[in-house]
JSON list of C-alpha atoms in Angstrom, two decimals:
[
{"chain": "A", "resi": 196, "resn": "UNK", "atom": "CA", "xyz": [0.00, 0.00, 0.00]},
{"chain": "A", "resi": 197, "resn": "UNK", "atom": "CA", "xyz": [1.36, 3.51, -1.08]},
{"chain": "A", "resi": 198, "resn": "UNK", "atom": "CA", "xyz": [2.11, 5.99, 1.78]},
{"chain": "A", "resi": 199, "resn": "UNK", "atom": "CA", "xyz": [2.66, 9.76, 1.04]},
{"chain": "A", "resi": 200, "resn": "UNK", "atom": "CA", "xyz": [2.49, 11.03, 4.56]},
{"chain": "A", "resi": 201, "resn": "UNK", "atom": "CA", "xyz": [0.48, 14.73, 4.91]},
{"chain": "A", "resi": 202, "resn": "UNK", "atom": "CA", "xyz": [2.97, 17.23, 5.87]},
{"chain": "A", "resi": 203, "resn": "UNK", "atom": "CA", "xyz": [1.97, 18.53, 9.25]},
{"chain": "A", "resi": 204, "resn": "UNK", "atom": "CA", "xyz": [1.42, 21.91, 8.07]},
{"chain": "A", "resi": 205, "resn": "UNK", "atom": "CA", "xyz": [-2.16, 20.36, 5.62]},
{"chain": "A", "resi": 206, "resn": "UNK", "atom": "CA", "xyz": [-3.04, 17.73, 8.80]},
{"chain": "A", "resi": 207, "resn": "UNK", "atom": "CA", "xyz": [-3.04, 20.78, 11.59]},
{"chain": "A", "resi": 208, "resn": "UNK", "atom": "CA", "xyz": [-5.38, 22.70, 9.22]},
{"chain": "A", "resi": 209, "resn": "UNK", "atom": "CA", "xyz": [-7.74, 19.65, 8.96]},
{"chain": "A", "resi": 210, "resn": "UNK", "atom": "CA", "xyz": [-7.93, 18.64, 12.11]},
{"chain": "A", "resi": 211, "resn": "UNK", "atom": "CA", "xyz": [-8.18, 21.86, 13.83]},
{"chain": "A", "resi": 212, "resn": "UNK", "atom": "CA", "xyz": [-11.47, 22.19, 12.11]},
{"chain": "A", "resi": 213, "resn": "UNK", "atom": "CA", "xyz": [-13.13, 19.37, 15.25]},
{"chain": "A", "resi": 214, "resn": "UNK", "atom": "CA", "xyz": [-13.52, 20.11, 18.70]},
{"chain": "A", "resi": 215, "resn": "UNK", "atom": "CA", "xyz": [-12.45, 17.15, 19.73]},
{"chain": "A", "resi": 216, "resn": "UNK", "atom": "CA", "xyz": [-9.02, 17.05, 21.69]},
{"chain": "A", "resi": 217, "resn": "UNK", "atom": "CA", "xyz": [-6.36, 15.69, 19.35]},
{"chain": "A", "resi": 218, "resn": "UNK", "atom": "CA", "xyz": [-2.81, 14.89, 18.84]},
{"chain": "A", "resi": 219, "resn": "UNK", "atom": "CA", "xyz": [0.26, 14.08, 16.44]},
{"chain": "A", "resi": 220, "resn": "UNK", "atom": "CA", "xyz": [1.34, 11.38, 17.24]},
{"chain": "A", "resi": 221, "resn": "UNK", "atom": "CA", "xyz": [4.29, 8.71, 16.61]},
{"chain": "A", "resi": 222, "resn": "UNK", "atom": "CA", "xyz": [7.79, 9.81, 15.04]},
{"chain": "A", "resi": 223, "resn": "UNK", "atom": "CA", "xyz": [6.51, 13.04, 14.80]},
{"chain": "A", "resi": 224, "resn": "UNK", "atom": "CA", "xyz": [5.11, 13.67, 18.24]},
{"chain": "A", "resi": 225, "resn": "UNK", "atom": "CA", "xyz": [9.01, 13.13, 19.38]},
{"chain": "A", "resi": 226, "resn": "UNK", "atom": "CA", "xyz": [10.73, 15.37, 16.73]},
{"chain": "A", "resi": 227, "resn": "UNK", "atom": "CA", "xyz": [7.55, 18.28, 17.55]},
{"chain": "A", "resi": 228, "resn": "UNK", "atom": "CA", "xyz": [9.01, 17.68, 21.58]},
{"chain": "A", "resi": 229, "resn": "UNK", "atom": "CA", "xyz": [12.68, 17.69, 20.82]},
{"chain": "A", "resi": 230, "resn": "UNK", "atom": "CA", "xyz": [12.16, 20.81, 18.11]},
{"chain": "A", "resi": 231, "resn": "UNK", "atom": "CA", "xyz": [13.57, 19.60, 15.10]},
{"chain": "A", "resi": 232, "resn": "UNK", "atom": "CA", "xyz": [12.88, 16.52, 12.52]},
{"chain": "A", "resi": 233, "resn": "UNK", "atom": "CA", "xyz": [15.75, 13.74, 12.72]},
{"chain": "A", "resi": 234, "resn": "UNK", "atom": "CA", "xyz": [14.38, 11.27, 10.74]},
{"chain": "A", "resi": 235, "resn": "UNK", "atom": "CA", "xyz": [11.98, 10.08, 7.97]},
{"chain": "A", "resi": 236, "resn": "UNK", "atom": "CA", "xyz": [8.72, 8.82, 8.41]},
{"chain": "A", "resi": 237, "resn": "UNK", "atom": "CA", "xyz": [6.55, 6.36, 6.09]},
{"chain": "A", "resi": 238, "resn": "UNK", "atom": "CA", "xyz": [3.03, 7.93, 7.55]},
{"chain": "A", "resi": 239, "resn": "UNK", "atom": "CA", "xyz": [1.48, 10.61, 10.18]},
{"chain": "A", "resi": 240, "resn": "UNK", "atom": "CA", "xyz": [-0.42, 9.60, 12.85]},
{"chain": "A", "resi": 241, "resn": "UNK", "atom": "CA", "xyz": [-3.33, 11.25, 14.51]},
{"chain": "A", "resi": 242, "resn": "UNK", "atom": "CA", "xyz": [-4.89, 10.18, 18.02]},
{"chain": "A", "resi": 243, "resn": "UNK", "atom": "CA", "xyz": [-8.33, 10.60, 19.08]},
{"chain": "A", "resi": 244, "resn": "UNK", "atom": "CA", "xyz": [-9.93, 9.24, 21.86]},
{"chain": "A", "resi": 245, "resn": "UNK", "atom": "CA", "xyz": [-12.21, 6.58, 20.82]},
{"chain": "A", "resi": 246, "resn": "UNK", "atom": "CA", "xyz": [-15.39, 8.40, 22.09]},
{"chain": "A", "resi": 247, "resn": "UNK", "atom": "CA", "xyz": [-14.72, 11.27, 19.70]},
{"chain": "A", "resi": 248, "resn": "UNK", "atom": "CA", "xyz": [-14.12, 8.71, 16.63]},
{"chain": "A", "resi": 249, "resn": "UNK", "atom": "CA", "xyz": [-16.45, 10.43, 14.07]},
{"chain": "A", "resi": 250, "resn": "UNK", "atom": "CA", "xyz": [-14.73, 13.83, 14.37]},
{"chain": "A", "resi": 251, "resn": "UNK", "atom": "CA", "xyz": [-12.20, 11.96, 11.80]},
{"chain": "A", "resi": 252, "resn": "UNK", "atom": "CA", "xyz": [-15.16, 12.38, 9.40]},
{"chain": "A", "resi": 253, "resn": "UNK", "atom": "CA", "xyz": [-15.92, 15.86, 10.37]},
{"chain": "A", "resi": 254, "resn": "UNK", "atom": "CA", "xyz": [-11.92, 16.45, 10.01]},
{"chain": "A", "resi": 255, "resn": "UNK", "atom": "CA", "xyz": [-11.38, 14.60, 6.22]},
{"chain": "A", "resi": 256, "resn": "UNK", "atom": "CA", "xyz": [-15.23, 15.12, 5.08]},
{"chain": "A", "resi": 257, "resn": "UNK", "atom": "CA", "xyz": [-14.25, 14.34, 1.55]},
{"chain": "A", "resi": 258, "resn": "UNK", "atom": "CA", "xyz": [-12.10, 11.72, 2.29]},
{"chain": "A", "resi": 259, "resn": "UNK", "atom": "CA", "xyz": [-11.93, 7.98, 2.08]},
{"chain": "A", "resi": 260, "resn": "UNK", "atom": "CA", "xyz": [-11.62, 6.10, 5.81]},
{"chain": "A", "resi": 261, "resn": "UNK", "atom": "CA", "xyz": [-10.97, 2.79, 5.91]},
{"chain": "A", "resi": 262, "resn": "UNK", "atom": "CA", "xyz": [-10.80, 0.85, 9.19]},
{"chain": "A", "resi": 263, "resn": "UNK", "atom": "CA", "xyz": [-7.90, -1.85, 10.17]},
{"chain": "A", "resi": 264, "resn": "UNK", "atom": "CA", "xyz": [-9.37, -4.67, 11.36]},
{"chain": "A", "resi": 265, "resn": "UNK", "atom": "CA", "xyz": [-7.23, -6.79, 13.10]},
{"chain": "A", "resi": 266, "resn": "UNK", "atom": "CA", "xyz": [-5.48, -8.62, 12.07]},
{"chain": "A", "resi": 267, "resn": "UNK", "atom": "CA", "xyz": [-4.55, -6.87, 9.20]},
{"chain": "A", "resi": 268, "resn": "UNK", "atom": "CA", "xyz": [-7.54, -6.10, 7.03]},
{"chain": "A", "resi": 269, "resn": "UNK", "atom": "CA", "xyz": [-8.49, -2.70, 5.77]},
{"chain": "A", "resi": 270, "resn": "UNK", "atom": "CA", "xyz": [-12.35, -2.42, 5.13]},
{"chain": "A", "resi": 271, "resn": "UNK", "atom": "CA", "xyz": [-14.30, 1.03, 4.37]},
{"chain": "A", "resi": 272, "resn": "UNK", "atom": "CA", "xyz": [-15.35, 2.39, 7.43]},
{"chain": "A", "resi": 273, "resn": "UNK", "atom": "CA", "xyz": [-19.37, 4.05, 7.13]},
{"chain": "A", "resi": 274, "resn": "UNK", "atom": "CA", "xyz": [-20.52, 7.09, 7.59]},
{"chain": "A", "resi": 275, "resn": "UNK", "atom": "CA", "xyz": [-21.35, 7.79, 11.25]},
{"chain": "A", "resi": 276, "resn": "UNK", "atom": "CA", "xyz": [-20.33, 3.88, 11.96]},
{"chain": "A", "resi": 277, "resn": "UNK", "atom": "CA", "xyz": [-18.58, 3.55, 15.60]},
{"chain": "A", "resi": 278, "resn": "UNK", "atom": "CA", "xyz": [-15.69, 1.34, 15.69]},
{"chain": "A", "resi": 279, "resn": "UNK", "atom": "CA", "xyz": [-15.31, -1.31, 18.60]},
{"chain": "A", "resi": 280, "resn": "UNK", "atom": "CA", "xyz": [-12.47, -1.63, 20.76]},
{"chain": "A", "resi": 281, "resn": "UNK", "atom": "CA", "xyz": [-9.80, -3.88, 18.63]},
{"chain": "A", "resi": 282, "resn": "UNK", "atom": "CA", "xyz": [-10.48, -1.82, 15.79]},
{"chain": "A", "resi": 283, "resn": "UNK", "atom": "CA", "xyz": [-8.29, 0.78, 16.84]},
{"chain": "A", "resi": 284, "resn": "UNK", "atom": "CA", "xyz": [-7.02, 2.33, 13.05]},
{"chain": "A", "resi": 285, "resn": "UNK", "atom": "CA", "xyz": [-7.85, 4.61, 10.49]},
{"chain": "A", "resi": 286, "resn": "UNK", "atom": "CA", "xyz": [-6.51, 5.05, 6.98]},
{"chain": "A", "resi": 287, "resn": "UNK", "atom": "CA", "xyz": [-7.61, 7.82, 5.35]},
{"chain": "A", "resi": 288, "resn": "UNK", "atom": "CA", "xyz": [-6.89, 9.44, 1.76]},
{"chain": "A", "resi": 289, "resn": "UNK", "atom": "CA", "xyz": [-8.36, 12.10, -0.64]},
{"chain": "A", "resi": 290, "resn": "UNK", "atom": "CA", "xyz": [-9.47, 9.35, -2.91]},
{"chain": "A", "resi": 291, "resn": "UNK", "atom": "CA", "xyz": [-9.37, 5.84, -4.27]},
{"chain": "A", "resi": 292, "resn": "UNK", "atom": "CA", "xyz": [-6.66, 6.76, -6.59]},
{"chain": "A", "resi": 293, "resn": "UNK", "atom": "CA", "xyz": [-4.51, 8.87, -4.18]},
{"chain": "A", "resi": 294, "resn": "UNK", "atom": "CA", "xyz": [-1.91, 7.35, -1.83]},
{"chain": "A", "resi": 295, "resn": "UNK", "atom": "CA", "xyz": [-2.89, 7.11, 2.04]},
{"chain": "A", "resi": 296, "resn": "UNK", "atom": "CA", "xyz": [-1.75, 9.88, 4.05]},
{"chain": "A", "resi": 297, "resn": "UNK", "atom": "CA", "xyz": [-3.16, 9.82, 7.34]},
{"chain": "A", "resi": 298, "resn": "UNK", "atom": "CA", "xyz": [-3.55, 7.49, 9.73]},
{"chain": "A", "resi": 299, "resn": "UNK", "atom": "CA", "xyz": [-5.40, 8.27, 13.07]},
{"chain": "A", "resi": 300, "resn": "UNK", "atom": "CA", "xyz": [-5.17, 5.56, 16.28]},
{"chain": "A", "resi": 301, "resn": "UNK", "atom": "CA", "xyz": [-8.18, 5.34, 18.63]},
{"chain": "A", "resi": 302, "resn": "UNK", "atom": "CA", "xyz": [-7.16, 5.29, 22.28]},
{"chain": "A", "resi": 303, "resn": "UNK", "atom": "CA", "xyz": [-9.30, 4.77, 24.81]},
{"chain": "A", "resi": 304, "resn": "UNK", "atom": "CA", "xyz": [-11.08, 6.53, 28.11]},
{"chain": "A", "resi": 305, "resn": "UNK", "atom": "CA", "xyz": [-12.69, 5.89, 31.47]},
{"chain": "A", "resi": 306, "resn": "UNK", "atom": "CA", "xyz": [-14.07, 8.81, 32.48]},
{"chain": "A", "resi": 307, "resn": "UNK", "atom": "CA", "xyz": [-12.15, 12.01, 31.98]},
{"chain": "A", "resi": 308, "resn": "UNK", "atom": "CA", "xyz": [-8.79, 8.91, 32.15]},
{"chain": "A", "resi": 309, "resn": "UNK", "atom": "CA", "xyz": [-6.94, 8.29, 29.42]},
{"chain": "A", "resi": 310, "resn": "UNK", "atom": "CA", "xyz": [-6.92, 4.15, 29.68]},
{"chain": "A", "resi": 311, "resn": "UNK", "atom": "CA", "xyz": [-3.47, 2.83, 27.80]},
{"chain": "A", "resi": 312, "resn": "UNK", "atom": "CA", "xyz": [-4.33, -0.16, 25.24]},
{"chain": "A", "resi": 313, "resn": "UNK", "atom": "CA", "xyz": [-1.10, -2.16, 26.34]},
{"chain": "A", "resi": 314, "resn": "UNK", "atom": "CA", "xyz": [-1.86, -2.21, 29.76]},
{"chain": "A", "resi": 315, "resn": "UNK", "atom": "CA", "xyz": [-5.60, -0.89, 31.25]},
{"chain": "A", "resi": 316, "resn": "UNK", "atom": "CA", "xyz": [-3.61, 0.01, 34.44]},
{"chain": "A", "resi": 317, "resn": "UNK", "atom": "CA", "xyz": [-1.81, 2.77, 32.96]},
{"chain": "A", "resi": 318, "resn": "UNK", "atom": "CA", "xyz": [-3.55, 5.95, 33.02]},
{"chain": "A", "resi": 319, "resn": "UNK", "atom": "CA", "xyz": [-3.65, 9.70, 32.93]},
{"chain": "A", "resi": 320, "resn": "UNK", "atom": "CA", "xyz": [-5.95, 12.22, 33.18]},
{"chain": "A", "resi": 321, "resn": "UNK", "atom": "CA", "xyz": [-7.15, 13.43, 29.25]},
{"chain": "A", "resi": 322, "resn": "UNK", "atom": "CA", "xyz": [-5.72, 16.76, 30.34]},
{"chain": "A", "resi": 323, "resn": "UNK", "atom": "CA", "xyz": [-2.55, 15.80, 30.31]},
{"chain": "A", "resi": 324, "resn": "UNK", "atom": "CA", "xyz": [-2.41, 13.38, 27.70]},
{"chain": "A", "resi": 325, "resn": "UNK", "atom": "CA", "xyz": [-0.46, 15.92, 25.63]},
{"chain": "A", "resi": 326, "resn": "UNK", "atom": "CA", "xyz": [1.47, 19.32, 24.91]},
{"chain": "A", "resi": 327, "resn": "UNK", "atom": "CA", "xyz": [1.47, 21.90, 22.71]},
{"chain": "A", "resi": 328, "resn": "UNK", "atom": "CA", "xyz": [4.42, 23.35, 20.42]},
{"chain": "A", "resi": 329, "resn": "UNK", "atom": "CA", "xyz": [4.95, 27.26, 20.21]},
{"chain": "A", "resi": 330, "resn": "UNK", "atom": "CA", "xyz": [3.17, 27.74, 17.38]},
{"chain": "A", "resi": 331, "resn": "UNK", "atom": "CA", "xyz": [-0.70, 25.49, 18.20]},
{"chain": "A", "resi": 332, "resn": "UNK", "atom": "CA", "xyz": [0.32, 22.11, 17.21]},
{"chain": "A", "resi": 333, "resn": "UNK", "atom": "CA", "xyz": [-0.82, 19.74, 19.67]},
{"chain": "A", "resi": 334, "resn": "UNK", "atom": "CA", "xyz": [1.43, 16.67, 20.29]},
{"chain": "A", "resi": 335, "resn": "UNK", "atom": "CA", "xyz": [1.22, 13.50, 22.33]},
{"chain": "A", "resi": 336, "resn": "UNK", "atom": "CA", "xyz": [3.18, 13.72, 25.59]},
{"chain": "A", "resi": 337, "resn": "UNK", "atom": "CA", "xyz": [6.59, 12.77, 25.34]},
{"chain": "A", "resi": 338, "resn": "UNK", "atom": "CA", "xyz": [6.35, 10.18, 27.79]},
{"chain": "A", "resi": 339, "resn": "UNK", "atom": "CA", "xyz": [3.58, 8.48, 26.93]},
{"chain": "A", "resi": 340, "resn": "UNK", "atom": "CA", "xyz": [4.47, 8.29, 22.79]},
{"chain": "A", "resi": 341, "resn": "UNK", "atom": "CA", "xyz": [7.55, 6.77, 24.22]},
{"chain": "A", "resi": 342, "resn": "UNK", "atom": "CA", "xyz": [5.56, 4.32, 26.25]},
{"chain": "A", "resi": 343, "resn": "UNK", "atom": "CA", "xyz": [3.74, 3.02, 23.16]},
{"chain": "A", "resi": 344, "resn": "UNK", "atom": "CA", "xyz": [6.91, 2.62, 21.20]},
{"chain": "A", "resi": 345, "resn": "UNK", "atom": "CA", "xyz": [8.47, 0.25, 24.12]},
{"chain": "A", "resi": 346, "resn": "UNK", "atom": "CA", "xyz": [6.61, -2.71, 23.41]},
{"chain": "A", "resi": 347, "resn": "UNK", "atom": "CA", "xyz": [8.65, -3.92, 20.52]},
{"chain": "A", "resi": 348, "resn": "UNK", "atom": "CA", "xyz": [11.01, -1.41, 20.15]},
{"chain": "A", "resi": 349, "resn": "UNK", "atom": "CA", "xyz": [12.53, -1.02, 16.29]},
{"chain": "A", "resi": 350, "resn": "UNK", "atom": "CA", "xyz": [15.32, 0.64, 15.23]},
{"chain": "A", "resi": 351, "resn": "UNK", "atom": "CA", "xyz": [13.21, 4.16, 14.72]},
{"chain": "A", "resi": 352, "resn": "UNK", "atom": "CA", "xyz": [11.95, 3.51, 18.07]},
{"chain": "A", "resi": 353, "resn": "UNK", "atom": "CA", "xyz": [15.34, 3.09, 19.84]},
{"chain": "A", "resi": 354, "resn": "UNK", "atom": "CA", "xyz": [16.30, 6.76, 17.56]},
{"chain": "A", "resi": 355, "resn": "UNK", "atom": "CA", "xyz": [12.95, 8.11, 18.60]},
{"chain": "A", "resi": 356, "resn": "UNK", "atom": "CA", "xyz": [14.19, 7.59, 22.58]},
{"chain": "A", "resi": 357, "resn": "UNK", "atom": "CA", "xyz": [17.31, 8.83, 22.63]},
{"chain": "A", "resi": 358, "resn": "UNK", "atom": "CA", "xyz": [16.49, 11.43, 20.80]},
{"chain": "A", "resi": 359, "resn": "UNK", "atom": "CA", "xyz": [13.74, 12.63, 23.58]},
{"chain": "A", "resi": 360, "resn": "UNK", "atom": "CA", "xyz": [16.11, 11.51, 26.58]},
{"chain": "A", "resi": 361, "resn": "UNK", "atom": "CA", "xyz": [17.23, 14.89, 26.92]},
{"chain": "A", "resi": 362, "resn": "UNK", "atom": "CA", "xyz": [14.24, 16.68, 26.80]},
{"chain": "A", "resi": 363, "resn": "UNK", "atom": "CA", "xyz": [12.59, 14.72, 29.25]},
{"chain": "A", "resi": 364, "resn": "UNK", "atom": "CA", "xyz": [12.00, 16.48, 32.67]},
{"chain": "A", "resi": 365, "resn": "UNK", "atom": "CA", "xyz": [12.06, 14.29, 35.75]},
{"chain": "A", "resi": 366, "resn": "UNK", "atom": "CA", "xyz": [8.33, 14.18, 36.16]},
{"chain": "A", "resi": 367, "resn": "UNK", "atom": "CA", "xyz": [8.15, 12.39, 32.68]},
{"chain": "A", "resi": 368, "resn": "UNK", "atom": "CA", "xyz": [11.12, 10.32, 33.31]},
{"chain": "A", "resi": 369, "resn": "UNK", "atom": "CA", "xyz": [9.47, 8.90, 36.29]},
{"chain": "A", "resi": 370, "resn": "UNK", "atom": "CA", "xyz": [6.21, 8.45, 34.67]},
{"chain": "A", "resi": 371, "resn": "UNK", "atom": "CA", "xyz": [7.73, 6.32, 31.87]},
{"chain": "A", "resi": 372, "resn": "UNK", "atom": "CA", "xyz": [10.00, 4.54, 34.11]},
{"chain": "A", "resi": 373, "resn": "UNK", "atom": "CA", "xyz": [6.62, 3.56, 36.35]},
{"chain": "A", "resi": 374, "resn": "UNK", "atom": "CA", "xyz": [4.28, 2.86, 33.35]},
{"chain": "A", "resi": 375, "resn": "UNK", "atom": "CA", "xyz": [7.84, 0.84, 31.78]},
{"chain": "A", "resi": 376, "resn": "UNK", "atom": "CA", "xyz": [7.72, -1.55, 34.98]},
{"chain": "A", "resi": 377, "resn": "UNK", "atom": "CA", "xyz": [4.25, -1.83, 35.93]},
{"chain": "A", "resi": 378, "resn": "UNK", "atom": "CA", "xyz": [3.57, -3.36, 31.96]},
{"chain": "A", "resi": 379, "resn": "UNK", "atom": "CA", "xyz": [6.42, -4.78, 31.44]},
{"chain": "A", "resi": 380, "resn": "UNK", "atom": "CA", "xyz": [8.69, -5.19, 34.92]},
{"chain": "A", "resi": 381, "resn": "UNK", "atom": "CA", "xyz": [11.64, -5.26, 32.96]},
{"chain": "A", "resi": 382, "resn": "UNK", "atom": "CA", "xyz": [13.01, -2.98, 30.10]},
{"chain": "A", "resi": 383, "resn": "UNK", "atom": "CA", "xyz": [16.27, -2.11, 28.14]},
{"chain": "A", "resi": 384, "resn": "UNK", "atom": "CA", "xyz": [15.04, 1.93, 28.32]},
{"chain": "A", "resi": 385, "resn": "UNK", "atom": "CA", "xyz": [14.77, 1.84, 32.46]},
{"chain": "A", "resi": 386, "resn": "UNK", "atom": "CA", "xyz": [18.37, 1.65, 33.11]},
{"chain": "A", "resi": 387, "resn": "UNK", "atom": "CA", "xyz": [18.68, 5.28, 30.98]},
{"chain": "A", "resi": 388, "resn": "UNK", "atom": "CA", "xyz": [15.67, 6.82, 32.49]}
]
C-alpha cells in the first residue's frame, strides 16, 4: 500500500477544524518535543480518543476512511459507523486513486482517564495526555508516545528515545520509568531513564 504522509502543516489545518481534543502522534510527536525533525517517516499519525471517533469524518469530510481490522484487514469504514475496541485504526486518503496519508489511532477513556491499550492500568488524566508546540500544534506527551513505542522497540523507536532523553524532565522520566515496569517489569530503556 502507497504511503505519502500529509505534511503537518495540511493535517493541523484539517484537524483543527473538530472540537475534539487531538494529537500528532508517533515519530513526529518526538521530533515536535525535541524541536527539530531527525528522521523520515513512512506515515502521520493522529490520536483521538475513541469516544470522539467520528470527528475523523468531520476532520477529512471528503475523504476515504478505511478501518484496520485486526489482524490486518483494511475495510471502508461508514458514515457515522462507531468502531469497537480492537479496531483501533484509520486510513484515510483524498481518494481511491490517491496514496494514504493519514492514519489516526483510537485510544481509549474511562471517564475524563486516558486508559493505555497495552496495559488498562496505565492511566492519565485526558488533560494531560499531551502538549502543545509554540506555534498550536498539539502533540502526544513525550512520555507516553515513548511508552507506546516500548513494546517492541525497532530501530526508529530506539532513535525516537534517545532522541527525547534529553528533553525529558524528571516528572516524565518517572512516569515512563513507572508505566515501563508496571507493563512490562523489565526494560532495556529503564536503566537510561
Amino acid at each position: 500500500m502507497t504511503w505519502d504522509p500529509a505534511p503537518l502543516s495540511e493535517v493541523v489545518e484539517l484537524f483543527s477544524r473538530i472540537r475534539a481534543p487531538w494529537w500528532i502522534a508517533g515519530g513526529y510527536a518526538i521530533e515536535l518535543a525535541v524541536g527539530h525533525a531527525f528522521r523520515n517517516h513512512g506515515d502521520v499519525d493522529v490520536l483521538l480518543l475513541r469516544r470522539d471517533q467520528l470527528a475523523v469524518q468531520e476532520a477529512l469530510a471528503t475523504w476515504e476512511w478505511w478501518a484496520a481490522d485486526p489482524p490486518g484487514t483494511l475495510r471502508p469504514w461508514r458514515r457515522g459507523e462507531l468502531l469497537p475496541p480492537g479496531v483501533d485504526d484509520i486510513w484515510c486518503r483524498p481518494s481511491a486513486s490517491a496514496p494514504w496519508r493519514i492514519q489516526v489511532m483510537l485510544d481509549e477513556t474511562e471517564g475524563d482517564s486516558w486508559v493505555s491499550r497495552r496495559d488498562p492500568a496505565v492511566r492519565r488524566a485526558v488533560t494531560e495526555l499531551g502538549a502543545v508546540t509554540a506555534d498550536g500544534i498539539p502533540y502526544l506527551a513525550t512520555e507516553v508516545q515513548l511508552f507506546v513505542k516500548a513494546r517492541h522497540p525497532r530501530p526508529k523507536d530506539e532513535l525516537d528515545f534517545l532522541a527525547a532523553l534529553p528533553v525529558l524532565n524528571p516528572a516524565q522520566r518517572q512516569w515512563l520509568a513507572d508505566a515501563l515496569r508496571q507493563t512490562f517489569g523489565e526494560h532495556p530503556w529503564l536503566d537510561r531513564l
